[in-house]
Coordinates of C-alpha atoms in Angstrom, one line a residue:
Chain A
X839 CA 0.4 0.2 0.3
X840 CA 1.1 3.7 -1.0
X841 CA 0.6 5.6 1.9
X842 CA -0.1 8.8 -0.5
X843 CA -2.4 11.5 2.5
X844 CA -0.6 13.7 4.8
X845 CA -4.3 12.3 6.5
X846 CA -3.6 8.7 6.6
X847 CA -3.5 8.2 10.6
X848 CA 0.1 6.5 10.2
X849 CA 1.4 9.7 8.7
X850 CA -0.7 11.6 11.8
X851 CA 1.2 9.2 14.0
X852 CA 4.6 9.4 13.0
X853 CA 4.1 13.4 13.3
X854 CA 2.9 13.7 16.3
X855 CA 6.5 12.5 17.2
X856 CA 7.9 15.6 16.3
X857 CA 6.8 17.0 20.0
X858 CA 7.0 15.7 23.3
X859 CA 3.6 15.5 24.0
X860 CA 3.2 13.6 21.4
X861 CA 6.3 11.4 21.9
X862 CA 5.5 10.7 26.0
X863 CA 1.7 9.6 25.1
X864 CA 1.9 6.9 22.6
X865 CA 5.5 5.8 24.0
X866 CA 7.4 6.1 20.5
X867 CA 10.3 8.5 19.6
X868 CA 11.2 9.5 15.7
X869 CA 14.1 8.1 13.5
X870 CA 15.2 10.2 10.4
X871 CA 17.1 8.5 7.3
X872 CA 19.4 6.0 6.9
X873 CA 22.1 6.3 9.9
X874 CA 19.8 6.9 12.1
X875 CA 16.9 4.3 11.7
X876 CA 20.5 1.8 10.8
X877 CA 22.5 2.5 14.1
X878 CA 18.1 1.6 16.0
X879 CA 17.9 -1.6 14.4
X880 CA 21.7 -2.0 14.6
X881 CA 21.7 -1.8 19.0
X882 CA 18.6 -3.5 18.3
X883 CA 15.8 -1.0 19.3
X884 CA 11.7 -1.8 18.5
X885 CA 11.0 -0.4 15.4
X886 CA 7.3 -0.4 15.0
X887 CA 6.8 1.2 11.9
X888 CA 8.7 2.6 8.8
X889 CA 7.5 4.2 5.9
X890 CA 10.3 4.6 3.3
X891 CA 9.6 6.8 -0.4
X892 CA 8.0 5.9 -3.2
X893 CA 11.7 3.9 -5.4
X894 CA 14.0 3.5 -2.6
X895 CA 12.4 0.0 -1.5
X896 CA 16.0 -1.6 -1.2
X897 CA 16.2 1.0 2.3
X898 CA 13.9 -1.2 4.1
X899 CA 16.9 -3.6 4.4
X900 CA 18.0 -1.2 7.0
X901 CA 15.0 -2.1 9.6
X902 CA 14.2 -5.7 8.7
X903 CA 12.7 -6.6 12.0
X904 CA 10.0 -3.3 11.3
X905 CA 6.5 -4.3 13.1
X906 CA 5.0 -2.9 9.9
X907 CA 6.3 -0.7 7.1
X908 CA 4.8 0.7 3.9
X909 CA 6.4 3.0 1.6
X910 CA 4.9 6.6 0.9
X911 CA 5.0 10.0 -1.4
X912 CA 7.8 12.1 -1.3
X913 CA 5.7 14.9 0.2
X914 CA 4.7 12.6 3.6
X915 CA 8.3 11.8 3.8
X916 CA 8.9 15.2 3.6
X917 CA 5.8 16.1 6.2
X918 CA 7.3 13.6 8.4
X919 CA 10.3 14.7 9.0
X920 CA 12.3 17.5 11.1
X921 CA 15.5 17.6 8.8
X922 CA 15.9 20.3 6.1
X923 CA 16.1 17.3 3.3
X924 CA 14.9 14.5 4.4
X925 CA 16.5 11.6 3.6
X926 CA 13.9 8.9 2.2
X927 CA 13.4 6.6 5.2
X928 CA 11.5 7.8 8.3
X929 CA 10.6 5.4 11.3
X930 CA 9.3 5.0 14.6
X931 CA 10.5 3.3 18.0
X932 CA 10.0 2.5 21.1
X933 CA 11.1 4.5 24.1
X934 CA 12.9 2.7 26.0
X935 CA 12.8 2.7 29.7
X936 CA 16.3 1.9 32.1
X937 CA 15.5 1.4 34.7
X938 CA 17.9 3.2 37.8
X939 CA 20.5 -0.1 37.7
X940 CA 21.2 -1.7 41.6
X941 CA 24.7 -1.5 41.3
X942 CA 25.5 1.2 38.7
X943 CA 29.4 0.9 37.2
X944 CA 31.9 3.0 35.8
X945 CA 32.2 6.4 34.8
X946 CA 28.5 7.8 34.6
X947 CA 27.6 11.9 33.3
X948 CA 24.8 13.6 34.6
X949 CA 23.2 16.9 32.8
X950 CA 21.7 19.1 35.0
X951 CA 19.5 22.0 33.1
X952 CA 20.9 21.5 30.0
X953 CA 18.4 23.5 27.0
X954 CA 20.3 23.4 23.9
X955 CA 18.7 19.6 22.3
X956 CA 22.4 19.5 20.2
X957 CA 24.6 20.4 23.2
X958 CA 22.9 16.8 25.0
X959 CA 22.9 14.7 21.3
X960 CA 26.4 16.2 22.0
X961 CA 27.5 15.4 24.9
X962 CA 25.5 11.7 24.3
X963 CA 28.1 10.8 21.8
X964 CA 30.7 11.9 23.8
X965 CA 30.0 9.6 27.1
X966 CA 29.5 7.3 24.8
X967 CA 33.3 7.9 22.9
X968 CA 34.9 8.0 26.9
X969 CA 33.3 4.6 27.5
X970 CA 30.4 5.7 29.8
X971 CA 28.2 3.6 31.2
X972 CA 25.3 6.1 31.2
X973 CA 23.5 10.1 31.4
X974 CA 21.4 10.6 34.0
X975 CA 19.2 14.2 32.7
X976 CA 17.5 16.8 34.8
X977 CA 14.0 17.1 34.4
X978 CA 14.9 20.3 32.0
X979 CA 16.9 19.4 30.5
X980 CA 16.3 19.2 26.6
X981 CA 14.3 16.0 25.9
X982 CA 16.7 12.3 24.2
X983 CA 13.8 11.9 22.0
X984 CA 13.1 14.9 19.6
X985 CA 14.4 15.0 17.1
X986 CA 17.9 17.5 16.8
X987 CA 18.8 15.0 19.5
X988 CA 18.4 12.6 18.3
X989 CA 20.8 13.6 15.1
X990 CA 22.9 15.1 16.8
X991 CA 24.3 11.7 19.5
X992 CA 24.9 9.9 16.0
X993 CA 24.3 6.8 17.8
X994 CA 25.0 6.9 21.1
X995 CA 21.4 7.1 22.3
X996 CA 21.2 3.8 21.6
X997 CA 24.4 2.3 23.2
X998 CA 23.8 4.1 26.2
X999 CA 20.3 3.6 29.2
X1000 CA 19.5 6.9 29.5
X1001 CA 17.5 8.2 32.9
X1002 CA 15.8 11.3 33.2
X1003 CA 14.4 12.4 37.0
X1004 CA 14.6 14.5 39.4
X1005 CA 18.9 15.1 39.4
X1006 CA 19.3 15.8 43.0
X1007 CA 17.8 12.6 44.1
X1008 CA 19.7 10.2 41.5
X1009 CA 22.9 12.2 42.1
X1010 CA 22.2 11.3 46.2
X1011 CA 21.6 7.5 45.0
X1012 CA 24.8 7.5 43.1
X1013 CA 26.6 8.3 45.9
X1014 CA 25.2 6.0 48.4
X1015 CA 26.4 3.5 46.0
X1016 CA 29.9 4.4 46.1
X1017 CA 30.3 7.6 44.1
X1018 CA 32.3 10.6 43.8
X1019 CA 30.6 13.3 41.7
X1020 CA 32.5 15.7 40.9
X1021 CA 30.3 18.9 38.5
X1022 CA 32.0 21.0 36.1
X1023 CA 32.3 24.5 38.4
X1024 CA 33.7 27.8 37.5
X1025 CA 34.4 28.3 41.3
X1026 CA 36.2 25.0 41.7
X1027 CA 39.4 23.5 42.3
X1028 CA 42.1 22.9 39.2
X1029 CA 40.5 20.1 37.1
X1030 CA 44.4 19.9 36.4
X1031 CA 45.8 20.1 40.4
X1032 CA 42.8 17.4 41.4
X1033 CA 44.1 13.8 42.1
X1034 CA 42.6 11.5 40.0
X1035 CA 39.0 10.1 39.7
X1036 CA 37.7 6.7 40.8
X1037 CA 36.4 4.4 38.5
X1038 CA 33.0 5.3 39.8
X1039 CA 32.6 9.0 39.2
X1040 CA 29.5 11.3 38.6
X1041 CA 30.5 14.1 36.0
X1042 CA 27.8 16.4 36.7
X1043 CA 28.1 19.9 33.9
X1044 CA 24.7 21.9 34.6
X1045 CA 23.2 24.6 32.1
X1046 CA 24.6 27.0 29.2
X1047 CA 24.7 30.3 30.9
X1048 CA 24.3 29.1 35.1
X1049 CA 26.3 25.6 35.7
X1050 CA 24.4 23.0 37.6
X1051 CA 22.2 24.1 39.9
X1052 CA 23.0 25.0 43.6
X1053 CA 21.2 22.2 45.5
X1054 CA 22.9 19.7 42.8
X1055 CA 26.8 21.3 44.0
X1056 CA 25.5 20.6 47.3
X1057 CA 25.1 16.9 47.0
X1058 CA 29.3 16.9 44.9
X1059 CA 32.3 15.6 46.8
X1060 CA 33.7 17.6 44.0
X1061 CA 33.5 20.3 42.3
X1062 CA 36.3 21.2 39.6
X1063 CA 37.8 23.9 37.6
X1064 CA 39.1 24.0 34.2
X1065 CA 41.3 26.7 33.7
X1066 CA 40.3 29.8 31.5
X1067 CA 43.8 30.9 30.3
X1068 CA 42.8 33.2 27.5
X1069 CA 40.0 36.2 26.9
X1070 CA 37.1 33.7 26.9
X1071 CA 34.9 33.9 29.8
X1072 CA 33.6 30.2 29.7
X1073 CA 33.8 27.0 27.4
X1074 CA 30.1 25.3 25.1
X1075 CA 28.6 22.6 27.6
X1076 CA 29.6 19.8 25.3
X1077 CA 33.7 20.7 24.9
X1078 CA 33.5 21.5 28.4
X1079 CA 31.9 18.1 29.5
X1080 CA 34.1 16.1 26.9
X1081 CA 37.3 17.3 28.3
X1082 CA 35.9 16.7 32.1
X1083 CA 34.5 13.2 31.2
X1084 CA 38.3 12.5 28.9
X1085 CA 40.2 14.0 31.3
X1086 CA 38.6 11.7 34.2
X1087 CA 38.5 8.7 32.2
X1088 CA 42.4 8.5 30.8
X1089 CA 44.1 12.0 32.6
X1090 CA 43.6 14.2 34.3
X1091 CA 47.4 15.1 34.0
X1092 CA 47.8 11.8 35.9
X1093 CA 48.5 9.0 34.6
X1094 CA 47.7 6.0 36.2
X1095 CA 49.6 2.7 36.9
X1096 CA 48.7 -0.6 35.3
X1097 CA 46.2 -2.3 37.7
X1098 CA 45.1 1.5 38.9
X1099 CA 41.7 2.8 37.9
Chain B
X693 CA 17.9 60.5 11.2
X694 CA 15.4 57.6 12.7
X695 CA 16.0 55.5 9.3
X696 CA 12.9 53.6 8.4
X697 CA 13.2 52.0 4.9
X698 CA 14.6 48.7 4.0
X699 CA 15.9 50.4 1.1
X700 CA 18.0 52.6 2.9
X701 CA 21.7 52.1 2.2
X702 CA 23.4 51.7 4.9
X703 CA 20.7 49.4 5.6
X704 CA 21.5 47.7 2.4
X705 CA 24.7 48.1 3.0
X706 CA 24.4 45.9 6.8
X707 CA 22.3 43.3 4.7
X708 CA 25.0 42.7 2.3
X709 CA 27.0 41.9 5.4
X710 CA 25.3 38.1 5.9
X711 CA 27.0 36.9 2.1
X712 CA 30.5 36.0 2.5
X713 CA 30.8 38.0 -1.1
X714 CA 29.4 41.0 0.5
X715 CA 31.9 41.2 3.2
X716 CA 34.2 40.7 0.7
X717 CA 33.8 43.2 -0.8
X718 CA 33.3 45.5 1.8
X719 CA 35.9 44.9 4.2
X720 CA 33.4 44.7 7.1
X721 CA 31.4 41.9 9.0
X722 CA 28.6 41.9 10.6
X723 CA 27.2 42.6 14.9
X724 CA 24.3 41.6 16.0
X725 CA 23.4 41.7 19.8
X726 CA 24.0 43.6 22.8
X727 CA 27.5 41.2 23.7
X728 CA 28.2 40.4 21.1
X729 CA 28.7 45.0 19.5
X730 CA 29.8 45.2 22.9
X731 CA 32.8 41.9 23.0
X732 CA 33.7 44.0 19.7
X733 CA 34.4 46.9 21.0
X734 CA 36.0 46.4 24.5
X735 CA 38.3 44.5 22.2
X736 CA 39.1 47.7 20.7
X737 CA 37.3 46.4 16.7
X738 CA 37.3 49.7 14.5
X739 CA 33.1 49.7 14.8
X740 CA 31.7 51.8 10.9
X741 CA 28.3 51.9 11.9
X742 CA 25.8 51.2 14.4
X743 CA 21.8 50.7 14.5
X744 CA 19.4 50.7 17.6
X745 CA 16.1 50.8 17.6
X746 CA 13.7 53.4 18.1
X747 CA 13.2 53.4 21.5
X748 CA 16.4 51.1 23.0
X749 CA 19.1 54.4 22.5
X750 CA 20.7 53.7 25.8
X751 CA 22.3 50.7 23.7
X752 CA 24.4 53.1 21.5
X753 CA 27.0 53.7 24.7
X754 CA 27.4 49.5 24.1
X755 CA 29.6 50.7 21.0
X756 CA 30.4 54.4 21.9
X757 CA 33.7 55.3 19.2
X758 CA 31.1 54.1 16.7
X759 CA 31.8 56.2 13.2
X760 CA 28.2 57.0 12.7
X761 CA 25.3 56.0 14.7
X762 CA 21.2 55.9 14.4
X763 CA 18.0 55.1 15.5
X764 CA 16.1 52.4 13.2
X765 CA 12.6 50.8 13.0
X766 CA 11.6 47.8 14.9
X767 CA 11.5 46.4 11.0
X768 CA 14.6 47.9 9.8
X769 CA 17.0 46.1 12.8
X770 CA 15.2 42.7 12.1
X771 CA 16.2 42.9 7.8
X772 CA 19.5 42.9 9.1
X773 CA 19.3 40.7 11.3
X774 CA 20.1 36.4 11.0
X775 CA 19.5 35.8 14.3
X776 CA 15.1 35.4 14.9
X777 CA 15.2 37.0 17.6
X778 CA 16.9 40.3 17.1
X779 CA 18.0 42.1 20.2
X780 CA 18.0 45.8 19.9
X781 CA 21.3 46.6 18.2
X782 CA 23.4 45.6 15.2
X783 CA 27.0 47.2 13.7
X784 CA 29.6 46.5 11.5
X785 CA 33.4 46.2 12.2
X786 CA 35.9 45.9 10.0
X787 CA 37.0 42.8 9.5
X788 CA 40.3 41.8 10.8
X789 CA 43.9 41.4 8.8
X790 CA 46.2 39.8 10.6
X791 CA 48.9 38.8 9.3
X792 CA 51.4 35.5 9.8
X793 CA 53.4 36.8 13.1
X794 CA 56.9 36.7 12.3
X795 CA 58.4 34.4 15.3
X796 CA 54.5 32.5 16.7
X797 CA 55.2 31.6 19.9
X798 CA 52.4 29.2 22.1
X799 CA 49.6 26.7 21.1
X800 CA 47.4 27.5 17.8
X801 CA 44.5 25.9 16.4
X802 CA 44.0 25.0 12.7
X803 CA 41.4 24.0 10.6
X804 CA 41.2 22.1 7.9
X805 CA 37.9 22.1 5.4
X806 CA 35.7 22.0 8.8
X807 CA 32.5 23.6 7.1
X808 CA 30.2 23.6 10.1
X809 CA 29.9 27.5 11.7
X810 CA 28.8 26.3 14.7
X811 CA 31.6 24.3 14.9
X812 CA 33.9 27.0 14.1
X813 CA 33.2 29.7 16.2
X814 CA 32.8 26.8 19.5
X815 CA 36.7 25.3 18.3
X816 CA 37.8 29.9 18.1
X817 CA 35.9 30.3 21.9
X818 CA 37.7 26.8 22.4
X819 CA 41.3 28.3 20.9
X820 CA 40.6 30.8 23.1
X821 CA 40.3 29.9 26.2
X822 CA 42.7 27.4 26.2
X823 CA 45.3 30.0 26.0
X824 CA 46.7 30.1 22.6
X825 CA 47.9 32.5 20.6
X826 CA 45.7 31.9 17.0
X827 CA 44.3 29.8 14.7
X828 CA 44.7 28.8 11.3
X829 CA 41.9 28.3 8.7
X830 CA 42.1 26.0 6.0
X831 CA 40.4 28.1 2.5
X832 CA 37.5 26.0 2.5
X833 CA 36.5 25.8 6.2
X834 CA 33.5 28.1 7.0
X835 CA 33.6 32.3 6.8
X836 CA 34.4 32.8 11.2
X837 CA 32.8 36.2 10.2
X838 CA 29.2 35.3 9.2
X839 CA 26.6 35.6 11.7
X840 CA 26.7 31.6 12.7
X841 CA 30.1 31.8 14.2
X842 CA 30.3 34.8 15.2
X843 CA 27.8 34.4 17.6
X844 CA 29.3 30.5 18.4
X845 CA 32.9 32.3 18.8
X846 CA 31.5 34.5 21.6
X847 CA 33.7 37.4 21.0
X848 CA 37.1 35.6 21.1
X849 CA 37.1 35.6 17.7
X850 CA 37.9 39.9 18.5
X851 CA 40.6 38.3 20.5
X852 CA 42.8 36.5 18.4
X853 CA 44.0 36.9 15.2
X854 CA 42.3 34.3 13.0
X855 CA 44.4 33.7 9.4
X856 CA 43.0 32.2 7.1
X857 CA 44.9 29.8 3.5
X858 CA 46.6 27.4 2.2
X859 CA 46.5 25.6 4.8
X860 CA 50.0 23.3 3.8
X861 CA 51.7 26.0 3.1
X862 CA 50.4 27.8 6.7
X863 CA 51.6 24.1 8.4
X864 CA 55.0 24.9 6.6
X865 CA 56.0 28.3 7.2
X866 CA 54.6 26.7 11.3
X867 CA 56.9 23.8 11.3
X868 CA 60.6 25.9 9.9
X869 CA 59.8 28.4 13.4
X870 CA 60.0 24.9 15.5
X871 CA 56.8 24.2 16.2
X872 CA 55.4 20.5 16.0
X873 CA 52.3 19.6 13.9
X874 CA 50.2 17.3 15.8
X875 CA 46.6 16.4 14.1
X876 CA 43.7 14.2 15.4
X877 CA 44.0 11.0 13.2
X878 CA 41.6 7.9 13.6
X879 CA 44.4 6.2 13.0
X880 CA 47.1 7.9 14.9
X881 CA 49.0 7.0 18.5
X882 CA 46.9 7.5 21.7
X883 CA 46.5 10.6 23.5
X884 CA 47.2 10.0 26.1
X885 CA 49.8 7.1 25.6
X886 CA 52.2 10.0 23.9
X887 CA 55.0 12.0 25.1
X888 CA 53.6 15.7 26.3
X889 CA 53.6 18.8 24.0
X890 CA 56.2 21.7 23.9
X891 CA 55.5 25.0 23.9
X892 CA 55.2 25.5 20.4
X893 CA 52.8 23.1 19.1
X894 CA 50.2 23.8 16.2
X895 CA 46.7 21.2 17.3
X896 CA 45.2 20.4 13.7
X897 CA 41.7 18.8 13.5
X898 CA 40.0 17.8 9.6
X899 CA 36.5 18.2 8.0
X900 CA 33.3 16.7 10.4
X901 CA 33.4 13.6 8.1
X902 CA 36.8 13.2 6.2
X903 CA 39.2 14.6 9.6
X904 CA 42.2 16.5 7.6
X905 CA 44.2 15.4 4.3
X906 CA 46.3 13.6 3.3
X907 CA 48.1 16.4 1.8
X908 CA 47.7 18.2 5.2
X909 CA 48.7 15.0 7.4
X910 CA 51.5 14.7 5.3
X911 CA 52.8 17.3 6.9
X912 CA 52.3 16.6 10.3
X913 CA 55.0 14.8 13.5
X914 CA 52.4 13.1 15.5
X915 CA 48.7 12.0 14.5
X916 CA 47.2 11.2 17.7
X917 CA 44.1 9.5 18.5
X918 CA 41.1 10.1 21.6
X919 CA 40.6 6.3 22.6
X920 CA 36.3 5.9 21.5
X921 CA 36.1 4.1 24.6
X922 CA 32.1 2.9 23.8
X923 CA 30.6 1.9 21.0
X924 CA 30.3 5.7 19.1
X925 CA 32.5 5.9 15.6
X926 CA 33.9 9.9 16.7
X927 CA 33.3 12.9 17.7
X928 CA 32.3 16.3 17.6
X929 CA 34.5 17.8 15.9
X930 CA 34.9 21.2 19.3
X931 CA 35.1 18.6 21.6
X932 CA 38.2 16.8 19.5
X933 CA 39.4 19.9 19.4
X934 CA 38.7 20.9 22.8
X935 CA 40.2 17.5 24.4
X936 CA 43.7 17.9 22.3
X937 CA 43.8 21.6 23.1
X938 CA 43.0 21.5 26.8
X939 CA 45.8 18.5 26.9
X940 CA 48.3 20.0 24.4
X941 CA 47.9 23.0 27.2
X942 CA 48.0 21.2 30.8
X943 CA 48.0 17.4 30.9
X944 CA 48.2 15.0 28.4
X945 CA 48.6 12.3 31.3
X946 CA 51.8 13.9 31.8
X947 CA 52.5 16.4 34.5
X948 CA 55.3 18.6 33.3
X949 CA 57.9 19.7 37.1
X950 CA 57.3 23.8 37.1
X951 CA 59.5 25.6 35.2
X952 CA 58.8 23.0 31.7
X953 CA 57.0 24.1 28.9

């Protein structure tokens, strides 16, 4: 069946996934473009619906286990897609529902009120690259399942558990599990003079303009500052998060001996 | 004089600065918003023309030395501005014309075919924060004086010399001046196992999809790779550049003794 009407219920269902409300109501999110659909399928996410543009039926192979798959007109694909120049495939996948692990292990990242979707996506991608085990988000951090975050996370959204909740409570739970909570904070100690970070470290970065909230900072074991050696007042939050994650995982000035973590 | 017509020659002159062609023809670039205008004035850039929205004349104080200043209607300000919700001030400044220093000193950053304006602006801001002395750009890296780069560079564009040219020639000139050229390259040696970087280091990062060109890599003393510990294939170029710059300036695993550089 070729879907040609933007009034078709399946098209309406996909369009609704552009908004957070729509995603929460249906429990699905939107996958746009070949790379994103392929990454989601490879990661084993349950894909509930796929639309492929007429003439590009070869793209069905990207999501072979999709529950439902149809061909659609170029106009329908364009109506569903948030991208300026949509590729030939859009899909819906079920929103993952990760649970807080009982005994978290390894490096984690927490975002406190990070508002820009591009920053949130880049931070999730960077956490994945640094070998982090998961990401925590405060309630009002940009929704990680919005189309722009899905795009900038470049597949990493499907590799890591992403938990959203009241952040102070989540930080407290990690500290009870033996974690060192370390926040990026312009008033903190010099990151490069700081002792190495233990294997169970939670790196916290905050809002683009204000940094982490005081209520979150108050729970942190350490506050660390990246040097501002020139005339810039601050770093972009995704860059700062990347330096902190890679520093905690691989460096910060003190080389770890073999077997240490 | 209140400027109300978008056909006014001054308005046309400012609008032309949205394009690279327009900037090259007039030798000026566009400053949008309070923060950018204030940063440019503070950095001593020659501001050639300022327009302030009717009723917000207090904003003239942000650029007290402007060669020419007028009040304009909200419609004119909107027509000039690239921002979605323009602030009450737009201006033109003369394009800086930095020269290649005869004896460059300190850390420099080079961008080879970095295409995204947001990435270029963030990298310039990060270089400034890391204390770099300047930035080199290949011919077809995104124009640093486009409105989007000006915005994402957050003032750092006015703090550092930004030199655009044939990058292989610039890298060769820096090596002749005693520089170590170190490129970010997924096939390079582990950055965290690498020896420390000398004070005269040129960090090179490349295109978002392809990295630096082979012709540039061939001139580099070192190629360094950031670990990919998870399932992400790569890092965003601005994040990778930030980790390399901060690593070269302050860390990479080997702490420098006092007095060393």
